[in-house]
Coordinates of N, CA and C in Angstrom, one line a residue:
Chain A
X210 N 38.3 -50.9 -12.0 CA 38.4 -49.5 -11.7 C 37.8 -48.6 -12.8
X211 N 37.2 -47.5 -12.4 CA 36.7 -46.6 -13.5 C 37.9 -45.7 -13.9
X212 N 38.1 -45.6 -15.2 CA 39.2 -44.8 -15.7 C 38.6 -43.4 -16.1
X213 N 39.3 -42.4 -15.7 CA 38.9 -41.0 -16.0 C 39.9 -40.4 -17.0
X214 N 39.4 -40.0 -18.1 CA 40.3 -39.4 -19.2 C 40.0 -38.0 -19.4
X215 N 41.0 -37.1 -19.1 CA 40.8 -35.7 -19.3 C 41.4 -35.2 -20.6
X216 N 40.7 -34.3 -21.3 CA 41.3 -33.7 -22.5 C 41.0 -32.2 -22.5
X217 N 41.9 -31.4 -23.0 CA 43.3 -31.8 -23.4 C 44.1 -32.0 -22.2
X218 N 45.4 -32.5 -22.4 CA 46.3 -32.6 -21.2 C 46.9 -31.3 -20.9
X219 N 47.0 -30.5 -21.9 CA 47.5 -29.1 -21.7 C 46.8 -28.2 -22.7
X220 N 46.6 -26.9 -22.2 CA 45.8 -26.0 -23.0 C 46.4 -24.6 -22.9
X221 N 47.0 -24.0 -23.9 CA 47.4 -22.6 -23.9 C 46.1 -21.8 -24.1
X222 N 46.0 -20.7 -23.3 CA 44.9 -19.8 -23.4 C 45.3 -18.4 -23.0
X223 N 44.4 -17.5 -23.3 CA 44.7 -16.1 -23.0 C 43.8 -15.5 -21.9
X224 N 44.2 -14.5 -21.3 CA 43.4 -13.8 -20.3 C 42.1 -13.4 -20.9
X225 N 41.0 -13.6 -20.2 CA 39.7 -13.3 -20.7 C 39.0 -14.3 -21.6
X226 N 39.8 -15.3 -22.0 CA 39.2 -16.4 -22.9 C 38.3 -17.3 -22.1
X227 N 37.3 -17.9 -22.8 CA 36.5 -18.9 -22.2 C 37.1 -20.3 -22.6
X228 N 37.2 -21.1 -21.6 CA 37.8 -22.4 -21.8 C 37.0 -23.5 -21.2
X229 N 37.1 -24.7 -21.9 CA 36.3 -25.9 -21.4 C 37.3 -27.1 -21.3
X230 N 37.3 -27.7 -20.2 CA 38.1 -28.9 -20.0 C 37.1 -30.1 -19.9
X231 N 37.5 -31.2 -20.6 CA 36.6 -32.4 -20.7 C 37.1 -33.5 -19.8
X232 N 36.2 -34.3 -19.3 CA 36.5 -35.5 -18.5 C 35.6 -36.6 -18.9
X233 N 36.1 -37.7 -19.3 CA 35.3 -38.8 -19.8 C 35.6 -40.0 -18.9
X234 N 34.5 -40.6 -18.4 CA 34.6 -41.8 -17.5 C 34.5 -43.1 -18.4
X235 N 35.1 -44.2 -18.0 CA 35.1 -45.4 -18.7 C 33.7 -46.1 -18.6
X236 N 32.9 -45.6 -17.7 CA 31.5 -46.1 -17.6 C 30.7 -45.0 -16.9
X237 N 29.4 -45.1 -17.0 CA 28.6 -44.1 -16.4 C 28.8 -43.9 -15.0
X238 N 28.8 -42.6 -14.5 CA 29.1 -42.4 -13.1 C 28.0 -41.5 -12.4
X239 N 26.9 -41.4 -13.1 CA 25.7 -40.9 -12.4 C 25.9 -39.5 -11.8
X240 N 26.7 -38.7 -12.4 CA 27.0 -37.3 -12.0 C 27.8 -37.2 -10.7
X241 N 28.4 -38.4 -10.3 CA 29.3 -38.4 -9.1 C 30.7 -38.0 -9.5
X242 N 30.8 -36.6 -9.7 CA 32.0 -36.1 -10.3 C 32.4 -34.8 -9.7
X243 N 33.7 -34.7 -9.2 CA 34.2 -33.5 -8.6 C 35.3 -32.9 -9.4
X244 N 35.6 -31.6 -9.2 CA 36.7 -30.9 -9.9 C 37.6 -30.3 -8.9
X245 N 38.9 -30.3 -9.1 CA 39.9 -29.7 -8.2 C 40.9 -28.9 -9.0
X246 N 41.5 -27.9 -8.4 CA 42.5 -27.1 -9.0 C 43.8 -27.2 -8.2
X247 N 44.9 -27.4 -8.9 CA 46.2 -27.5 -8.2 C 47.1 -26.4 -8.7
X248 N 47.7 -25.6 -7.8 CA 48.6 -24.6 -8.2 C 50.1 -25.2 -8.2
X249 N 51.0 -24.5 -8.8 CA 52.4 -25.0 -9.0 C 53.0 -25.3 -7.6
X250 N 52.6 -24.6 -6.5 CA 53.2 -24.9 -5.2 C 52.6 -26.2 -4.6
X251 N 51.7 -26.8 -5.3 CA 51.1 -28.1 -4.8 C 49.8 -27.9 -4.1
X252 N 49.4 -26.7 -3.8 CA 48.2 -26.4 -3.1 C 47.0 -26.9 -3.9
X253 N 46.1 -27.7 -3.3 CA 44.9 -28.2 -4.0 C 43.7 -27.6 -3.4
X254 N 42.8 -27.1 -4.3 CA 41.6 -26.4 -4.0 C 40.4 -27.1 -4.6
X255 N 39.4 -27.4 -3.9 CA 38.2 -27.9 -4.5 C 37.4 -26.8 -5.2
X256 N 36.8 -27.2 -6.4 CA 36.1 -26.2 -7.2 C 34.6 -26.6 -7.3
X257 N 34.3 -27.8 -7.7 CA 32.9 -28.2 -8.0 C 32.7 -29.6 -7.5
X258 N 31.5 -29.8 -6.9 CA 31.2 -31.2 -6.5 C 29.8 -31.6 -7.1
X259 N 29.6 -32.9 -7.2 CA 28.4 -33.4 -7.8 C 28.1 -32.8 -9.1
X260 N 29.1 -32.7 -10.0 CA 29.0 -32.3 -11.4 C 28.9 -30.8 -11.5
X261 N 28.0 -30.1 -10.7 CA 27.8 -28.7 -11.1 C 27.6 -27.8 -9.9
X262 N 27.9 -28.3 -8.7 CA 27.8 -27.4 -7.5 C 29.1 -26.7 -7.2
X263 N 29.0 -25.4 -7.1 CA 30.2 -24.6 -6.8 C 30.6 -24.7 -5.4
X264 N 31.8 -25.0 -5.1 CA 32.3 -24.9 -3.7 C 32.2 -23.5 -3.2
X265 N 31.9 -23.3 -1.9 CA 31.8 -22.0 -1.4 C 33.1 -21.2 -1.5
X266 N 32.9 -19.9 -2.0 CA 34.1 -19.1 -2.2 C 34.7 -19.2 -3.6
X267 N 34.3 -20.1 -4.4 CA 34.8 -20.3 -5.8 C 34.1 -19.3 -6.7
X268 N 34.8 -18.5 -7.5 CA 34.2 -17.5 -8.3 C 33.2 -18.1 -9.3
X269 N 32.2 -17.3 -9.6 CA 31.1 -17.8 -10.5 C 31.5 -18.0 -11.9
X270 N 32.7 -17.6 -12.3 CA 33.2 -17.9 -13.7 C 33.5 -19.4 -13.9
X271 N 33.5 -20.1 -12.8 CA 33.7 -21.6 -12.9 C 32.3 -22.2 -12.9
X272 N 32.2 -23.2 -13.8 CA 30.9 -24.0 -13.8 C 31.2 -25.4 -14.3
X273 N 30.4 -26.3 -13.9 CA 30.5 -27.7 -14.3 C 29.2 -28.2 -14.9
X274 N 29.4 -29.2 -15.8 CA 28.2 -29.8 -16.4 C 28.5 -31.2 -16.8
X275 N 27.5 -31.9 -17.3 CA 27.7 -33.3 -17.8 C 26.7 -34.3 -17.3
X276 N 26.8 -35.5 -17.8 CA 26.0 -36.6 -17.4 C 26.5 -37.9 -18.0
X277 N 26.1 -39.0 -17.5 CA 26.6 -40.2 -18.0 C 28.0 -40.4 -17.9
X278 N 28.7 -40.4 -19.0 CA 30.2 -40.6 -19.0 C 31.0 -39.3 -19.3
X279 N 30.3 -38.3 -19.7 CA 31.0 -37.1 -20.2 C 30.7 -35.9 -19.4
X280 N 31.7 -35.2 -18.9 CA 31.6 -34.1 -18.0 C 32.6 -33.0 -18.4
X281 N 32.3 -31.8 -18.0 CA 33.2 -30.7 -18.4 C 33.2 -29.6 -17.3
X282 N 34.3 -28.9 -17.3 CA 34.6 -27.7 -16.4 C 34.8 -26.6 -17.4
X283 N 34.0 -25.5 -17.2 CA 34.2 -24.3 -18.0 C 34.6 -23.1 -17.1
X284 N 35.5 -22.3 -17.6 CA 35.9 -21.1 -17.0 C 35.5 -20.0 -18.0
X285 N 34.6 -19.1 -17.6 CA 34.0 -18.2 -18.6 C 34.9 -17.1 -19.1
X286 N 35.8 -16.6 -18.2 CA 36.7 -15.6 -18.6 C 38.0 -15.7 -17.7
X287 N 39.0 -16.1 -18.3 CA 40.2 -16.5 -17.5 C 40.9 -15.3 -16.8
X288 N 41.1 -15.5 -15.6 CA 41.9 -14.5 -14.8 C 43.3 -15.1 -14.5
X289 N 44.2 -14.2 -14.2 CA 45.6 -14.7 -14.0 C 45.8 -15.8 -13.1
X290 N 45.0 -15.9 -12.0 CA 45.1 -16.9 -11.0 C 44.5 -18.3 -11.4
X291 N 43.9 -18.3 -12.6 CA 43.3 -19.6 -13.1 C 44.3 -20.5 -13.8
X292 N 45.5 -20.0 -14.1 CA 46.4 -20.8 -14.8 C 47.0 -21.8 -13.8
X293 N 46.7 -23.1 -14.0 CA 47.0 -24.1 -13.0 C 46.6 -25.5 -13.6
X294 N 46.8 -26.5 -12.8 CA 46.3 -27.8 -13.2 C 44.9 -28.1 -12.7
X295 N 44.1 -28.8 -13.4 CA 42.8 -29.2 -13.1 C 42.6 -30.7 -13.2
X296 N 41.9 -31.2 -12.1 CA 41.7 -32.6 -12.1 C 40.2 -32.9 -11.9
X297 N 39.7 -33.9 -12.6 CA 38.3 -34.4 -12.3 C 38.5 -35.7 -11.4
X298 N 37.5 -36.0 -10.7 CA 37.5 -37.2 -9.8 C 36.1 -37.8 -9.7
X299 N 36.0 -39.1 -9.9 CA 34.7 -39.8 -9.8 C 34.6 -40.4 -8.4
X300 N 33.3 -40.5 -7.9 CA 33.1 -41.2 -6.7 C 31.8 -42.1 -6.9
X301 N 31.6 -42.6 -8.1 CA 30.5 -43.5 -8.3 C 30.8 -44.8 -7.7
X302 N 32.1 -45.3 -7.8 CA 32.5 -46.6 -7.2 C 33.9 -46.5 -6.8
X303 N 34.2 -47.2 -5.7 CA 35.5 -47.3 -5.2 C 36.3 -48.3 -6.0
X304 N 37.6 -48.0 -6.3 CA 38.4 -46.9 -5.7 C 38.1 -45.6 -6.5
X305 N 38.0 -44.5 -5.7 CA 37.8 -43.2 -6.3 C 39.0 -42.9 -7.1
X306 N 38.7 -42.4 -8.3 CA 39.8 -42.2 -9.3 C 39.8 -40.8 -9.9
X307 N 41.0 -40.3 -10.2 CA 41.1 -39.0 -10.8 C 41.5 -39.1 -12.2
X308 N 41.2 -38.0 -13.0 CA 41.7 -37.9 -14.3 C 43.2 -37.6 -14.3
X309 N 43.8 -37.6 -15.4 CA 45.2 -37.4 -15.5 C 45.6 -35.9 -15.4
X310 N 44.7 -35.0 -15.4 CA 45.0 -33.6 -15.2 C 45.0 -32.8 -16.6
X311 N 44.7 -31.6 -16.5 CA 44.8 -30.6 -17.6 C 45.5 -29.4 -17.1
X312 N 46.6 -29.1 -17.8 CA 47.4 -27.9 -17.4 C 47.0 -26.7 -18.3
X313 N 46.5 -25.7 -17.6 CA 46.0 -24.5 -18.3 C 47.2 -23.5 -18.2
X314 N 47.7 -23.2 -19.4 CA 48.9 -22.4 -19.5 C 48.6 -21.0 -20.2
X315 N 49.3 -20.0 -19.9 CA 49.2 -18.7 -20.5 C 49.8 -18.8 -21.9
X316 N 49.0 -18.3 -22.8 CA 49.4 -18.3 -24.2 C 50.4 -17.2 -24.5
Chain B
X76 N 37.2 -22.8 11.1 CA 38.0 -23.0 9.9 C 38.7 -24.3 9.9
X77 N 38.6 -25.1 8.9 CA 39.2 -26.4 8.8 C 40.6 -26.3 8.3
X78 N 41.5 -26.9 9.0 CA 42.9 -26.9 8.5 C 43.4 -28.3 8.7
X79 N 44.3 -28.8 7.9 CA 45.0 -30.1 8.0 C 46.5 -29.9 7.7
X80 N 47.3 -30.7 8.4 CA 48.7 -30.7 8.1 C 49.3 -32.1 8.2
X81 N 50.0 -32.5 7.2 CA 50.6 -33.8 7.2 C 52.0 -33.7 7.8
X82 N 52.4 -34.8 8.4 CA 53.8 -34.9 8.8 C 54.3 -36.4 8.6
X83 N 55.6 -36.5 8.4 CA 56.1 -37.8 8.1 C 57.7 -37.8 8.1
X84 N 58.3 -38.9 7.7 CA 59.7 -39.0 7.9 C 60.6 -38.3 6.9
X85 N 60.0 -37.9 5.8 CA 60.8 -37.3 4.7 C 61.5 -38.3 3.8
X86 N 62.3 -39.1 4.4 CA 63.0 -40.2 3.6 C 63.0 -41.5 4.4
X87 N 62.8 -42.6 3.7 CA 63.0 -43.9 4.3 C 63.5 -44.9 3.3
X88 N 63.9 -46.0 3.9 CA 64.5 -47.0 3.0 C 63.5 -48.0 2.5
X89 N 63.8 -48.6 1.4 CA 62.9 -49.7 0.8 C 62.7 -50.8 1.8
X90 N 61.5 -51.3 1.8 CA 61.0 -52.4 2.6 C 60.6 -52.0 4.0
X91 N 60.8 -50.7 4.3 CA 60.4 -50.2 5.6 C 59.0 -49.8 5.6
X92 N 58.4 -49.4 6.8 CA 57.0 -49.0 6.9 C 57.0 -47.5 7.0
X93 N 56.2 -46.9 6.1 CA 55.9 -45.4 6.1 C 54.8 -45.1 7.1
X94 N 55.0 -44.2 8.0 CA 54.0 -43.7 8.9 C 53.8 -42.2 8.8
X95 N 52.6 -41.9 8.5 CA 52.2 -40.5 8.3 C 51.1 -40.1 9.3
X96 N 51.2 -38.8 9.7 CA 50.2 -38.3 10.6 C 49.5 -37.1 9.9
X97 N 48.2 -37.0 10.1 CA 47.4 -35.8 9.6 C 46.9 -35.2 10.9
X98 N 47.3 -34.0 11.2 CA 46.8 -33.2 12.4 C 45.9 -32.2 11.8
X99 N 44.7 -32.2 12.4 CA 43.6 -31.3 11.8 C 42.9 -30.5 12.9
X100 N 42.2 -29.4 12.5 CA 41.4 -28.6 13.4 C 40.2 -28.2 12.6
X101 N 39.2 -27.7 13.4 CA 38.0 -27.2 12.7 C 36.9 -28.2 12.5
X102 N 37.1 -29.5 12.8 CA 36.1 -30.5 12.8 C 36.5 -31.6 13.7
X103 N 35.5 -32.5 13.9 CA 35.8 -33.7 14.8 C 35.5 -34.9 13.9
X104 N 36.4 -35.9 14.0 CA 36.2 -37.1 13.3 C 35.2 -38.1 14.0
X105 N 34.5 -37.5 15.0 CA 33.5 -38.3 15.6 C 32.1 -37.8 15.2
X106 N 32.1 -36.8 14.4 CA 30.8 -36.2 13.9 C 30.4 -36.9 12.6
X107 N 29.1 -37.2 12.6 CA 28.5 -37.9 11.4 C 28.9 -37.2 10.1
X108 N 29.3 -38.0 9.1 CA 29.5 -37.5 7.8 C 31.0 -37.0 7.6
X109 N 31.7 -37.0 8.7 CA 33.1 -36.5 8.6 C 34.1 -37.6 8.3
X110 N 35.1 -37.4 7.4 CA 36.1 -38.3 7.1 C 37.4 -37.7 6.8
X111 N 38.4 -38.4 6.9 CA 39.8 -38.0 6.4 C 40.3 -39.0 5.4
X112 N 40.7 -38.5 4.3 CA 41.3 -39.3 3.2 C 42.7 -39.0 3.0
X113 N 43.4 -40.0 2.4 CA 44.8 -39.9 2.0 C 44.9 -40.0 0.5
X114 N 45.6 -39.1 -0.1 CA 45.8 -39.1 -1.5 C 47.3 -38.8 -1.8
X115 N 47.9 -39.4 -2.8 CA 49.3 -39.2 -3.1 C 49.5 -38.8 -4.5
X116 N 50.7 -38.2 -4.7 CA 51.0 -37.7 -6.1 C 52.5 -37.8 -6.3
X117 N 52.9 -38.7 -7.1 CA 54.3 -38.8 -7.5 C 54.7 -37.5 -8.2
X118 N 55.9 -37.1 -8.2 CA 56.4 -35.9 -8.8 C 56.0 -35.8 -10.3
X119 N 55.3 -34.8 -10.7 CA 55.0 -34.6 -12.1 C 53.9 -35.5 -12.6
X120 N 53.2 -36.2 -11.7 CA 52.1 -37.1 -12.1 C 50.8 -36.8 -11.5
X121 N 49.8 -37.6 -11.7 CA 48.5 -37.3 -11.2 C 48.2 -37.8 -9.8
X122 N 47.0 -37.6 -9.4 CA 46.6 -37.9 -8.0 C 46.0 -39.3 -7.9
X123 N 46.3 -40.0 -6.8 CA 45.9 -41.3 -6.5 C 45.3 -41.4 -5.1
X124 N 44.0 -41.7 -5.0 CA 43.3 -41.9 -3.7 C 43.9 -43.2 -3.1
X125 N 44.2 -43.1 -1.8 CA 44.8 -44.3 -1.1 C 43.8 -44.9 -0.2
X126 N 43.2 -44.1 0.7 CA 42.4 -44.6 1.8 C 41.6 -43.5 2.4
X127 N 40.5 -43.9 3.1 CA 39.7 -43.0 3.9 C 39.3 -43.7 5.2
X128 N 39.1 -42.8 6.2 CA 38.6 -43.3 7.5 C 37.4 -42.4 7.8
X129 N 36.4 -42.9 8.4 CA 35.1 -42.2 8.6 C 34.8 -42.0 10.1
X130 N 33.9 -41.2 10.4 CA 33.5 -40.8 11.8 C 33.1 -42.1 12.6
X131 N 32.6 -43.1 11.9 CA 32.1 -44.3 12.6 C 33.3 -45.4 12.7
X132 N 34.5 -45.0 12.2 CA 35.6 -46.0 12.3 C 35.7 -46.8 11.1
X133 N 34.8 -46.8 10.2 CA 34.9 -47.5 8.9 C 36.1 -47.0 8.1
X134 N 36.7 -47.9 7.5 CA 37.9 -47.5 6.6 C 37.7 -48.2 5.2
X135 N 38.2 -47.5 4.2 CA 38.2 -48.0 2.8 C 39.6 -47.7 2.3
X136 N 40.1 -48.8 1.6 CA 41.5 -48.7 1.1 C 41.4 -48.9 -0.4
X137 N 42.4 -48.4 -1.2 CA 42.5 -48.6 -2.6 C 43.1 -50.1 -2.8
X138 N 42.4 -50.9 -3.4 CA 42.8 -52.3 -3.6 C 44.2 -52.4 -4.3
X139 N 44.5 -51.4 -5.1 CA 45.8 -51.4 -5.9 C 47.0 -51.6 -4.9
X140 N 46.8 -51.1 -3.7 CA 48.0 -51.3 -2.8 C 47.8 -52.5 -1.9
X141 N 46.8 -53.3 -2.3 CA 46.6 -54.6 -1.6 C 46.4 -54.4 -0.1
X142 N 47.1 -55.1 0.7 CA 46.9 -55.0 2.2 C 48.1 -54.2 2.8
X143 N 48.7 -53.4 2.0 CA 49.8 -52.6 2.6 C 49.4 -51.4 3.4
X144 N 48.1 -51.0 3.2 CA 47.7 -49.8 3.9 C 46.9 -50.0 5.2
X145 N 47.2 -49.1 6.1 CA 46.3 -49.1 7.3 C 46.1 -47.7 7.7
X146 N 44.8 -47.4 7.9 CA 44.4 -46.0 8.3 C 43.8 -46.2 9.7
X147 N 44.0 -45.1 10.5 CA 43.5 -45.1 11.9 C 43.3 -43.7 12.3
X148 N 42.7 -43.5 13.5 CA 42.4 -42.1 13.9 C 42.5 -42.1 15.4
X149 N 42.8 -40.9 15.9 CA 42.8 -40.6 17.3 C 41.9 -39.4 17.5
X150 N 40.6 -39.6 17.7 CA 39.6 -38.6 17.7 C 39.9 -37.6 18.8
X151 N 40.4 -38.0 20.0 CA 40.6 -37.1 21.1 C 41.7 -36.0 20.7
X152 N 42.6 -36.4 19.9 CA 43.7 -35.5 19.6 C 43.6 -35.0 18.2
X153 N 42.5 -35.2 17.5 CA 42.3 -34.7 16.2 C 43.4 -35.1 15.2
X154 N 43.6 -36.3 15.1 CA 44.7 -36.8 14.2 C 44.2 -38.1 13.5
X155 N 44.7 -38.2 12.3 CA 44.5 -39.4 11.5 C 45.8 -39.9 11.1
X156 N 45.9 -41.2 10.8 CA 47.2 -41.8 10.5 C 47.1 -42.7 9.3
X157 N 48.2 -42.8 8.6 CA 48.3 -43.8 7.5 C 49.7 -44.5 7.6
X158 N 49.6 -45.8 7.5 CA 50.8 -46.7 7.5 C 50.8 -47.4 6.1
X159 N 52.0 -47.4 5.5 CA 52.2 -48.1 4.3 C 53.4 -49.1 4.5
X160 N 53.1 -50.3 4.4 CA 54.2 -51.3 4.7 C 55.0 -51.6 3.4
X161 N 56.2 -52.2 3.6 CA 57.0 -52.7 2.5 C 57.1 -51.7 1.4
X162 N 57.5 -50.5 1.7 CA 57.6 -49.4 0.7 C 58.8 -49.7 -0.3
X163 N 58.6 -49.2 -1.5 CA 59.7 -49.2 -2.5 C 59.7 -47.9 -3.2
X164 N 60.5 -47.7 -4.2 CA 60.7 -46.4 -4.8 C 59.4 -45.9 -5.5
X165 N 58.5 -46.8 -5.9 CA 57.3 -46.4 -6.4 C 56.4 -45.7 -5.5
X166 N 56.7 -45.8 -4.2 CA 55.9 -45.0 -3.2 C 56.4 -43.6 -2.9
X167 N 57.5 -43.2 -3.6 CA 58.0 -41.9 -3.5 C 56.9 -40.9 -4.1
X168 N 56.5 -40.0 -3.3 CA 55.4 -39.1 -3.7 C 55.2 -38.0 -2.6
X169 N 54.3 -37.0 -3.0 CA 53.8 -36.1 -2.0 C 52.5 -36.7 -1.5
X170 N 52.3 -36.8 -0.2 CA 51.1 -37.4 0.4 C 50.3 -36.3 1.0
X171 N 49.0 -36.3 0.6 CA 48.1 -35.3 1.1 C 47.0 -36.0 2.0
X172 N 46.6 -35.3 3.1 CA 45.4 -35.7 3.7 C 44.3 -34.7 3.4
X173 N 43.1 -35.1 3.4 CA 42.0 -34.2 3.0 C 40.8 -34.5 3.9
X174 N 40.1 -33.5 4.3 CA 38.8 -33.6 5.0 C 37.8 -34.1 3.9
X175 N 37.1 -35.1 4.2 CA 36.2 -35.7 3.3 C 34.7 -35.5 3.8
X176 N 33.9 -34.9 2.9 CA 32.5 -34.7 3.2 C 31.7 -35.7 2.6
X177 N 30.7 -36.2 3.4 CA 29.9 -37.3 2.9 C 28.4 -37.0 3.2
X178 N 27.6 -37.2 2.2 CA 26.2 -37.2 2.4 C 25.5 -38.0 1.2
X179 N 24.3 -37.9 1.1 CA 23.6 -38.8 0.1 C 24.2 -38.8 -1.3
X180 N 24.5 -37.6 -1.8 CA 25.0 -37.5 -3.2 C 26.4 -36.9 -3.2
X181 N 27.0 -36.8 -2.1 CA 28.3 -36.1 -2.0 C 29.4 -36.9 -1.4
X182 N 30.5 -37.0 -2.0 CA 31.7 -37.6 -1.4 C 32.8 -36.7 -2.0
X183 N 33.4 -35.9 -1.2 CA 34.1 -34.7 -1.7 C 35.2 -34.3 -0.8
X184 N 36.4 -34.2 -1.4 CA 37.6 -33.8 -0.6 C 37.6 -32.3 -0.6
X185 N 37.0 -31.7 0.5 CA 36.7 -30.2 0.4 C 37.8 -29.4 1.2
X186 N 38.7 -30.0 1.9 CA 39.8 -29.2 2.5 C 41.0 -30.2 2.4
X187 N 42.1 -29.6 2.0 CA 43.4 -30.4 1.8 C 44.5 -29.8 2.6
X188 N 45.4 -30.7 3.1 CA 46.6 -30.2 3.7 C 47.6 -29.8 2.6
X189 N 48.7 -29.3 3.0 CA 49.7 -28.8 2.1 C 50.5 -29.9 1.4
X190 N 50.4 -31.1 2.0 CA 51.2 -32.2 1.5 C 52.5 -32.4 2.1
X191 N 53.0 -33.6 2.2 CA 54.3 -33.9 2.8 C 55.0 -34.8 1.8
X192 N 56.2 -34.4 1.4 CA 57.0 -35.2 0.5 C 57.7 -36.4 1.2
X193 N 57.5 -37.6 0.5 CA 58.2 -38.8 1.0 C 59.0 -39.4 -0.1
X194 N 60.3 -39.6 0.3 CA 61.2 -40.3 -0.7 C 61.6 -41.6 -0.1
X195 N 61.5 -42.6 -1.0 CA 62.0 -44.0 -0.6 C 63.3 -44.2 -1.4
X196 N 64.3 -44.3 -0.6 CA 65.7 -44.5 -1.2 C 66.6 -45.2 -0.3
X197 N 67.5 -46.0 -0.8 CA 68.5 -46.7 0.0 C 69.7 -45.8 0.1

């Protein structure tokens, strides 16, 4: 199985700050990488697919990039509703696996 | 508008079979490229993909659960199902179903249900 490692596991940040969450795969995944957001009530929302494509309705302050084994999610200017958990997920090979998550917390 | 909702027993005993239903609207599981996947999350932990079923009836399971998983669908009634046999306390989790979009470069859980909590306890 491909292991997905997210860093950091938690990140205190301030409103308006630019943040980047990293996701590293245990082997190359050819950009087959998605990002999701989970709110405290458990609601899961897709953000980005195929490394850098923004899901319809997701604000443009979210962006994704990367290649090979290293990928990242960037939020350019944090809004109150962005404080949540974030997960990366690879679909290069089955079983599809998720990173351990990054908790974005208000500083 | 795509919506999905999971339903299940809430609590069940070890060694029993867990049966979950995903009722959905806004798409058909007989349309090319459409799928429904099951993902679970133990409390306070991360996400684990369990299984997917596709428009053509093909199914894919996570080998970590060996042969304990069965996914199926009822296209006429817009439902998908997950069965997990021989459950134990490690299967306690919130179970999500998700609409899964597939194309050449895309395999994406683009709509999620609210999740249903399942507790395995004697």
